[in-house]
Amino acid sequence: MNTQAWIERGDNCIATTYGRFPIVASKGDGCWLWDVEGNKYLDFLAGVAVNNLGHCHPKVVAALQQQAQTLIHCSNYYHIPNQIELAETLCRHSFGERVFFCNSGAEANEAAMKLVRKHSSEKNGNNRFTVITALASFHGRTIGTISATGQDAVRKGFTPVVPGFRYVPFGDIEAMSAAVTPEVCAVMLEPVQGEGGINVAPPGYLKAVRELCDQHKMLLIFDEVQVGCGRTGKLFAYQHDDVAPDIMTLAKALAGGAPIGAMVATHAAAAAFTPGSHGSTFGGNPLVTAAALATLDVLINDGVLENCVEMGNYLRQRLEELSARYSFCGEVRGRGLILGLQLSIEGAPLVKEALRRGMLINCTAGTVLRFVPPLIVTKAEIDHGMEILDAVFAQHNESR
Ligand SMILES: *Cc1c(COP(=O)(O)O)cnc(C)c1O
């Protein structure tokens, strides 16, 4: 079956929720993805910051194989050793004391939003349920999380949304402070905005938000779905700042490509959940938690974070050099191996040309090229990617 035949079959049965690129994936290995025609692509999108250990990391594969022949699923009516060990690992390496498992980032945020409402209803009664989030944020695609997301575009056609959200400019503590009224029970922020254009919280901002939350007895949620799990060079992005949230949400890279979500919380916050408050059939099942345990083990013990810092610095430097040579390129921003290159033009045609030349990237916020390669990426792979990008940019200049 060739590319065109698959695309035609897909067009006749797959819901049209994605604008897909015209390649049909067949296999992956490390930083490389192959299509069904045998073409090979340097994967600097990495499943949108999911494949932090690259494709098919042998330790993740082995954990999945071993667990698949032992126990794939039971139910959260029973205790699950892998789930317990994973929660212990997450708590040991973060501020967390209790973990709720689910299957995606949106679900982790749903759990967080339910928890802050429940916590507030017990502490304050029923009228204090508003959550402040940031403009240009992204928190998922469910009705609840599009309500939380500070972008009108994701709500278009889906109104009425869930009440109780208020949006403020990201990085502006004055605006946040002005938005605090007696109805507000929590603040939810991404320490680095991913979909919004790779915007890093300015120095001191998260700490000032933490202080504001303490002052007004509001809970603080960090959505680390995209930037957690090593992406920024520390296991969790909040660890760059002298601050900890009450609740952190994780998903994407946590299980090396297997679907998982987690809400990590302090005991004081999490205690608002009692049996029956919330649940998930698959959440934290034996298979995905085996994959997550293997993923965290590699992240923490195999030098992956160190490589992320080193290669993040190198990629940033190479992107800055490239940017300086092209008039339509601007700022390079981000942290570790989540980097954005600001353009003064639409990014989509460049992404398309990069793909044609064998490199996978994408564009966020219309004009920001996003680079989120596997954290195991090598210098040689970055050099290869920069050669492709240079050719893409040069071709764009010629075609103008
Ligand atoms: C991807 C993402 C989500 C949504 O995760 P899903 O697994 O697609 O539901 C939520 N928040 C952030 C910051 C994300 O990047």
Coordinates of C-alpha atoms and ligand atoms in Angstrom, one line a residue:
M1 CA 0.0 0.0 0.0
N2 CA 1.5 3.3 -1.0
T3 CA 0.9 6.8 0.5
Q4 CA -1.9 7.9 -1.8
A5 CA -3.9 4.7 -1.3
W6 CA -3.7 5.0 2.5
I7 CA -4.7 8.7 2.4
E8 CA -7.7 7.9 0.3
R9 CA -8.8 5.1 2.6
G10 CA -8.4 7.4 5.6
D11 CA -10.4 10.1 3.9
N12 CA -13.3 7.7 3.8
C13 CA -13.3 6.7 7.4
I14 CA -11.3 8.9 9.7
A15 CA -12.9 12.0 11.3
T16 CA -11.6 15.2 9.8
T17 CA -10.1 16.7 13.0
Y18 CA -6.6 17.1 11.8
G19 CA -4.9 18.7 8.9
R20 CA -2.4 15.9 8.3
F21 CA 0.9 16.1 6.4
P22 CA 1.0 13.7 3.4
I23 CA 3.1 11.0 4.9
V24 CA 2.0 7.6 6.2
A25 CA 4.0 6.5 9.2
S26 CA 5.4 3.0 9.3
K27 CA 8.2 2.7 11.9
G28 CA 10.4 4.7 14.2
D29 CA 13.8 4.3 15.8
G30 CA 15.5 6.9 18.0
C31 CA 15.2 10.3 16.3
W32 CA 14.0 8.8 13.1
L33 CA 10.6 8.1 11.6
W34 CA 10.0 6.1 8.4
D35 CA 7.1 6.3 6.0
V36 CA 5.5 3.4 4.1
E37 CA 7.6 4.3 1.0
G38 CA 10.8 3.7 3.0
N39 CA 11.6 7.4 3.3
K40 CA 13.3 8.4 6.5
Y41 CA 12.7 11.6 8.4
L42 CA 14.6 13.3 11.2
D43 CA 11.9 13.7 13.8
F44 CA 12.2 17.0 15.6
L45 CA 8.5 17.0 16.5
A46 CA 8.8 13.7 18.3
G47 CA 5.0 13.0 18.5
V48 CA 4.6 16.6 19.8
A49 CA 7.0 16.2 22.7
V50 CA 5.9 12.7 23.5
N51 CA 8.8 10.6 22.3
N52 CA 11.3 12.2 24.7
L53 CA 13.4 9.0 24.7
G54 CA 13.1 8.7 20.9
H55 CA 11.0 6.1 19.1
C56 CA 10.8 2.6 20.5
H57 CA 13.4 3.0 23.3
P58 CA 14.5 -0.5 24.0
K59 CA 13.9 -0.3 27.7
V60 CA 10.3 1.0 27.1
V61 CA 9.7 -1.7 24.5
A62 CA 11.0 -4.4 26.9
A63 CA 8.8 -3.2 29.8
L64 CA 5.7 -3.2 27.5
Q65 CA 6.5 -6.6 26.2
Q66 CA 7.1 -8.1 29.6
Q67 CA 3.9 -6.5 31.1
A68 CA 1.8 -7.3 28.1
Q69 CA 2.3 -11.0 28.7
T70 CA 1.7 -10.7 32.4
L71 CA -1.3 -8.4 33.0
I72 CA -2.6 -5.7 30.6
H73 CA -5.6 -4.4 32.5
C74 CA -7.5 -5.2 35.6
S75 CA -9.5 -2.4 37.2
N76 CA -8.9 0.4 39.7
Y77 CA -11.2 -1.6 42.0
Y78 CA -8.0 -3.5 42.8
H79 CA -4.5 -2.3 43.8
I80 CA -1.9 -2.1 41.0
P81 CA 1.8 -2.5 42.0
N82 CA 3.1 -0.6 38.9
Q83 CA 0.7 2.2 39.6
I84 CA 1.9 2.5 43.2
E85 CA 5.5 2.4 42.2
L86 CA 5.0 5.0 39.6
A87 CA 3.2 7.3 42.0
E88 CA 6.0 6.8 44.5
T89 CA 8.6 7.7 41.8
L90 CA 6.7 10.8 40.8
C91 CA 6.3 12.0 44.4
R92 CA 10.0 11.2 45.3
H93 CA 11.1 13.4 42.4
S94 CA 8.6 16.3 42.8
F95 CA 6.7 18.3 45.4
G96 CA 3.9 15.8 45.0
E97 CA 2.3 13.5 47.7
R98 CA -0.7 12.0 45.9
V99 CA -1.2 11.0 42.3
F100 CA -4.3 10.4 40.2
F101 CA -3.8 8.5 36.9
C102 CA -5.7 9.0 33.7
N103 CA -5.0 8.7 30.0
S104 CA -4.2 12.1 28.5
G105 CA -3.3 15.7 29.2
A106 CA -6.8 17.0 28.9
E107 CA -8.0 14.4 31.4
A108 CA -5.2 15.3 33.8
N109 CA -6.4 18.9 33.6
E110 CA -10.0 17.9 34.1
A111 CA -8.9 16.1 37.2
A112 CA -7.1 19.2 38.4
M113 CA -10.1 21.4 37.7
K114 CA -12.5 19.1 39.5
L115 CA -10.1 18.9 42.4
V116 CA -9.8 22.6 42.9
R117 CA -13.6 23.0 42.7
K118 CA -14.1 20.2 45.3
H119 CA -11.4 21.6 47.5
S120 CA -12.9 25.1 47.3
S121 CA -16.5 23.9 47.8
E122 CA -15.4 22.2 51.1
K123 CA -13.3 25.2 52.3
N124 CA -15.4 28.1 50.9
G125 CA -18.9 26.9 50.0
N126 CA -20.3 26.9 46.5
N127 CA -19.5 30.4 45.1
R128 CA -15.8 30.3 44.8
F129 CA -15.0 28.2 41.7
T130 CA -13.3 30.5 39.2
V131 CA -9.9 29.6 37.8
I132 CA -7.5 32.1 36.3
T133 CA -5.6 30.9 33.2
A134 CA -3.4 32.6 30.7
L135 CA -4.1 34.0 27.3
A136 CA -2.4 31.9 24.6
S137 CA -2.5 28.9 27.0
F138 CA -3.5 25.4 25.9
H139 CA -5.0 22.9 28.2
G140 CA -6.7 20.3 26.0
R141 CA -9.7 19.6 23.8
T142 CA -12.5 18.5 26.1
I143 CA -15.4 20.9 26.9
G144 CA -13.8 21.7 30.3
T145 CA -10.3 22.2 29.0
I146 CA -11.3 24.4 26.0
S147 CA -13.1 26.5 28.6
A148 CA -9.8 26.8 30.5
T149 CA -7.7 27.5 27.4
G150 CA -7.1 31.2 26.8
Q151 CA -7.7 31.1 23.0
D152 CA -11.1 32.0 21.5
A153 CA -10.4 29.9 18.4
V154 CA -10.6 26.6 20.3
R155 CA -14.1 27.5 21.7
K156 CA -15.5 28.6 18.3
G157 CA -18.7 26.6 17.5
F158 CA -18.6 24.8 20.9
T159 CA -20.3 27.4 23.1
P160 CA -21.7 27.5 25.7
V161 CA -18.5 26.6 27.5
V162 CA -18.0 25.8 31.2
P163 CA -18.4 28.9 33.3
G164 CA -15.7 29.9 35.8
F165 CA -12.6 30.8 33.8
R166 CA -10.9 34.1 33.5
Y167 CA -7.9 34.8 31.2
V168 CA -5.0 37.1 31.8
P169 CA -1.8 37.9 29.7
F170 CA 0.9 35.4 30.5
G171 CA 3.9 36.8 32.4
D172 CA 2.1 39.9 33.7
I173 CA 1.8 39.7 37.5
E174 CA -0.1 43.0 37.7
A175 CA -2.8 41.7 35.4
M176 CA -3.0 38.4 37.4
S177 CA -3.3 40.3 40.6
A178 CA -6.0 42.6 39.2
A179 CA -8.0 39.5 38.1
V180 CA -8.2 38.1 41.7
T181 CA -11.6 38.5 43.1
P182 CA -13.4 36.5 45.9
E183 CA -14.8 34.0 43.3
V184 CA -11.3 32.9 42.3
C185 CA -10.2 29.5 43.8
A186 CA -7.2 28.7 41.6
V187 CA -4.6 29.7 39.0
M188 CA -3.6 27.3 36.2
L189 CA -0.5 28.0 34.1
E190 CA 2.0 26.3 31.8
P191 CA 5.6 27.2 33.1
V192 CA 6.5 27.4 29.4
Q193 CA 3.6 27.9 27.0
G194 CA 3.9 25.2 24.3
E195 CA 1.1 25.6 21.7
G196 CA 1.0 29.4 22.5
G197 CA 4.4 29.9 20.8
I198 CA 7.1 28.7 23.2
N199 CA 6.7 31.5 25.8
V200 CA 8.9 31.0 28.9
A201 CA 7.6 32.5 32.2
P202 CA 9.7 35.6 32.9
P203 CA 12.1 35.3 35.8
G204 CA 10.3 35.7 39.1
Y205 CA 6.8 35.4 37.6
L206 CA 5.9 31.9 38.8
K207 CA 7.2 32.8 42.3
A208 CA 5.1 36.0 42.3
V209 CA 2.0 34.0 41.3
R210 CA 2.8 31.5 44.0
E211 CA 2.8 34.3 46.6
L212 CA -0.4 35.7 45.2
C213 CA -2.0 32.3 45.5
D214 CA -0.8 31.9 49.1
Q215 CA -2.0 35.4 50.0
H216 CA -5.6 34.8 48.6
K217 CA -5.7 31.0 49.6
M218 CA -5.9 30.0 45.9
L219 CA -4.5 26.7 44.7
L220 CA -1.8 26.8 42.0
I221 CA -1.9 24.3 39.1
F222 CA 1.0 23.9 36.7
D223 CA 0.1 22.2 33.4
E224 CA 3.4 20.4 32.6
V225 CA 1.8 18.1 30.1
Q226 CA 4.2 19.3 27.4
V227 CA 7.2 20.6 29.3
G228 CA 7.3 18.1 32.1
C229 CA 9.2 14.7 31.9
G230 CA 12.6 16.2 31.2
R231 CA 11.8 18.4 28.2
T232 CA 13.3 21.6 29.7
G233 CA 16.4 19.9 31.1
K234 CA 15.0 19.3 34.6
L235 CA 12.5 16.5 35.3
F236 CA 9.8 19.1 35.8
A237 CA 9.8 22.7 34.4
Y238 CA 8.8 24.3 37.7
Q239 CA 12.1 23.1 39.2
H240 CA 13.9 25.9 37.3
D241 CA 12.2 28.4 39.5
D242 CA 12.2 28.5 43.3
V243 CA 8.6 27.5 43.5
A244 CA 6.2 24.6 43.7
P245 CA 2.5 24.3 42.7
D246 CA -0.2 22.5 44.7
I247 CA -1.1 20.5 41.6
M248 CA 0.9 19.5 38.5
T249 CA -0.5 17.7 35.4
L250 CA 1.5 15.4 33.2
A251 CA 0.9 13.3 30.2
K252 CA 2.6 13.3 26.7
A253 CA 6.1 11.9 27.4
L254 CA 5.4 10.2 30.7
A255 CA 5.0 6.7 29.3
G256 CA 7.4 6.9 26.4
G257 CA 4.5 7.0 23.9
A258 CA 1.9 4.8 25.7
P259 CA -1.2 6.9 26.6
I260 CA -1.1 8.1 30.1
G261 CA -2.0 11.2 32.2
A262 CA -1.3 12.0 35.8
M263 CA -2.3 14.6 38.2
V264 CA 0.3 15.1 41.0
A265 CA -0.9 17.0 44.1
T266 CA 0.0 17.8 47.6
H267 CA -1.9 15.7 50.2
A268 CA -3.6 18.9 51.5
A269 CA -5.1 19.5 48.0
A270 CA -5.7 15.9 47.1
A271 CA -7.6 15.1 50.3
A272 CA -10.7 16.8 48.8
F273 CA -11.1 13.7 46.6
T274 CA -12.8 10.8 48.3
P275 CA -14.0 7.5 46.9
G276 CA -16.5 8.3 44.1
S277 CA -15.2 11.8 43.5
H278 CA -13.4 10.9 40.3
G279 CA -12.2 8.0 38.3
S280 CA -11.0 6.5 35.1
T281 CA -11.4 2.9 33.7
F282 CA -7.9 2.7 32.1
G283 CA -6.2 5.3 34.3
G284 CA -2.9 4.0 35.6
N285 CA -3.4 0.5 34.2
P286 CA -0.6 -2.1 34.6
L287 CA 0.6 -1.8 30.9
V288 CA 1.0 2.0 30.7
T289 CA 2.4 2.3 34.2
A290 CA 5.1 -0.3 33.3
A291 CA 6.0 1.8 30.3
A292 CA 6.1 5.0 32.5
L293 CA 8.3 3.3 35.1
A294 CA 10.8 2.4 32.4
T295 CA 10.6 5.9 30.9
L296 CA 11.3 7.6 34.2
D297 CA 14.1 5.2 35.0
V298 CA 15.8 6.1 31.7
L299 CA 15.1 9.8 32.1
I300 CA 16.5 9.9 35.6
N301 CA 19.3 7.4 35.5
D302 CA 20.7 7.2 31.9
G303 CA 22.0 10.8 31.6
V304 CA 19.0 12.0 29.4
L305 CA 18.5 15.2 31.4
E306 CA 22.2 16.1 31.0
N307 CA 22.0 15.4 27.3
C308 CA 18.9 17.6 27.1
V309 CA 20.7 20.5 28.7
E310 CA 23.8 20.1 26.5
M311 CA 22.0 19.5 23.2
G312 CA 19.4 22.2 24.1
N313 CA 22.3 24.8 24.4
Y314 CA 23.8 23.5 21.1
L315 CA 20.5 23.6 19.2
R316 CA 19.7 27.0 20.5
Q317 CA 23.1 28.3 19.4
R318 CA 22.7 26.7 15.9
L319 CA 19.2 28.2 15.6
E320 CA 20.5 31.6 16.6
E321 CA 23.3 31.4 14.0
L322 CA 20.7 30.4 11.4
S323 CA 18.3 33.1 12.4
A324 CA 21.0 35.8 12.1
R325 CA 21.4 34.9 8.4
Y326 CA 17.7 35.2 7.3
S327 CA 15.8 38.4 7.5
F328 CA 12.4 36.7 8.2
C329 CA 13.8 35.0 11.3
G330 CA 13.8 36.5 14.7
E331 CA 14.1 35.5 18.3
V332 CA 14.9 31.9 19.4
R333 CA 13.3 31.2 22.8
G334 CA 12.5 28.2 25.0
R335 CA 14.3 26.1 27.6
G336 CA 16.2 22.8 27.2
L337 CA 14.8 21.0 24.1
I338 CA 11.6 23.0 23.7
L339 CA 12.7 25.8 21.4
G340 CA 10.8 28.2 19.2
L341 CA 12.1 30.3 16.3
Q342 CA 10.0 33.4 15.8
L343 CA 9.3 34.2 12.2
S344 CA 7.9 37.4 10.6
I345 CA 6.2 35.2 8.0
E346 CA 3.8 32.3 8.1
G347 CA 5.6 29.1 9.2
A348 CA 3.4 26.5 7.5
P349 CA 5.2 26.6 4.0
L350 CA 8.6 26.2 5.7
V351 CA 7.3 23.2 7.7
K352 CA 6.0 21.6 4.5
E353 CA 9.3 22.2 2.7
A354 CA 11.3 20.8 5.7
L355 CA 9.2 17.6 5.5
R356 CA 9.8 17.3 1.8
R357 CA 13.5 17.5 2.6
G358 CA 13.3 14.9 5.3
M359 CA 12.8 16.7 8.6
L360 CA 9.7 16.8 10.8
I361 CA 8.9 20.0 12.7
N362 CA 5.8 22.1 13.2
C363 CA 4.6 25.6 13.6
T364 CA 2.7 27.0 16.6
A365 CA 0.8 30.3 16.9
G366 CA 1.1 30.7 13.1
T367 CA 4.6 32.1 13.0
V368 CA 6.7 30.1 15.5
L369 CA 8.7 27.1 14.3
R370 CA 8.7 24.6 17.2
F371 CA 11.6 22.2 17.8
V372 CA 11.0 19.4 20.3
P373 CA 13.4 16.6 19.3
P374 CA 13.8 13.5 21.4
L375 CA 16.0 14.3 24.5
I376 CA 18.5 11.7 23.3
V377 CA 19.3 13.7 20.1
T378 CA 22.9 13.8 19.1
K379 CA 25.1 16.7 17.9
A380 CA 25.3 15.0 14.5
E381 CA 21.5 14.8 14.2
I382 CA 21.2 18.5 15.1
D383 CA 23.8 19.3 12.5
H384 CA 21.9 17.3 10.0
G385 CA 18.7 19.1 10.9
M386 CA 20.3 22.5 10.6
E387 CA 21.5 21.7 7.1
I388 CA 18.0 20.9 6.1
L389 CA 16.6 24.0 7.7
D390 CA 19.3 26.2 6.0
A391 CA 18.3 24.8 2.6
V392 CA 14.6 25.3 3.4
F393 CA 15.2 29.0 4.4
A394 CA 17.5 29.6 1.4
Q395 CA 14.9 28.2 -0.9
H396 CA 12.3 30.5 0.6
N397 CA 14.5 33.5 0.0
E398 CA 15.0 32.5 -3.6
S399 CA 11.3 32.0 -4.2
R400 CA 10.4 35.5 -3.0
Ligands
LIG1 C1 -0.9 18.5 24.6 C2 -1.3 19.4 25.8 C3 -2.5 19.1 26.5 C4 -3.5 18.1 26.1 O1 -3.0 16.8 26.1 P1 -3.9 15.6 25.4 O2 -3.1 14.4 25.8 O3 -3.8 15.9 23.9 O4 -5.3 15.7 25.9 C5 -2.7 19.9 27.6 N1 -1.9 20.8 28.0 C6 -0.7 21.1 27.4 C7 0.2 22.1 27.9 C8 -0.4 20.4 26.2 O5 0.7 20.6 25.5

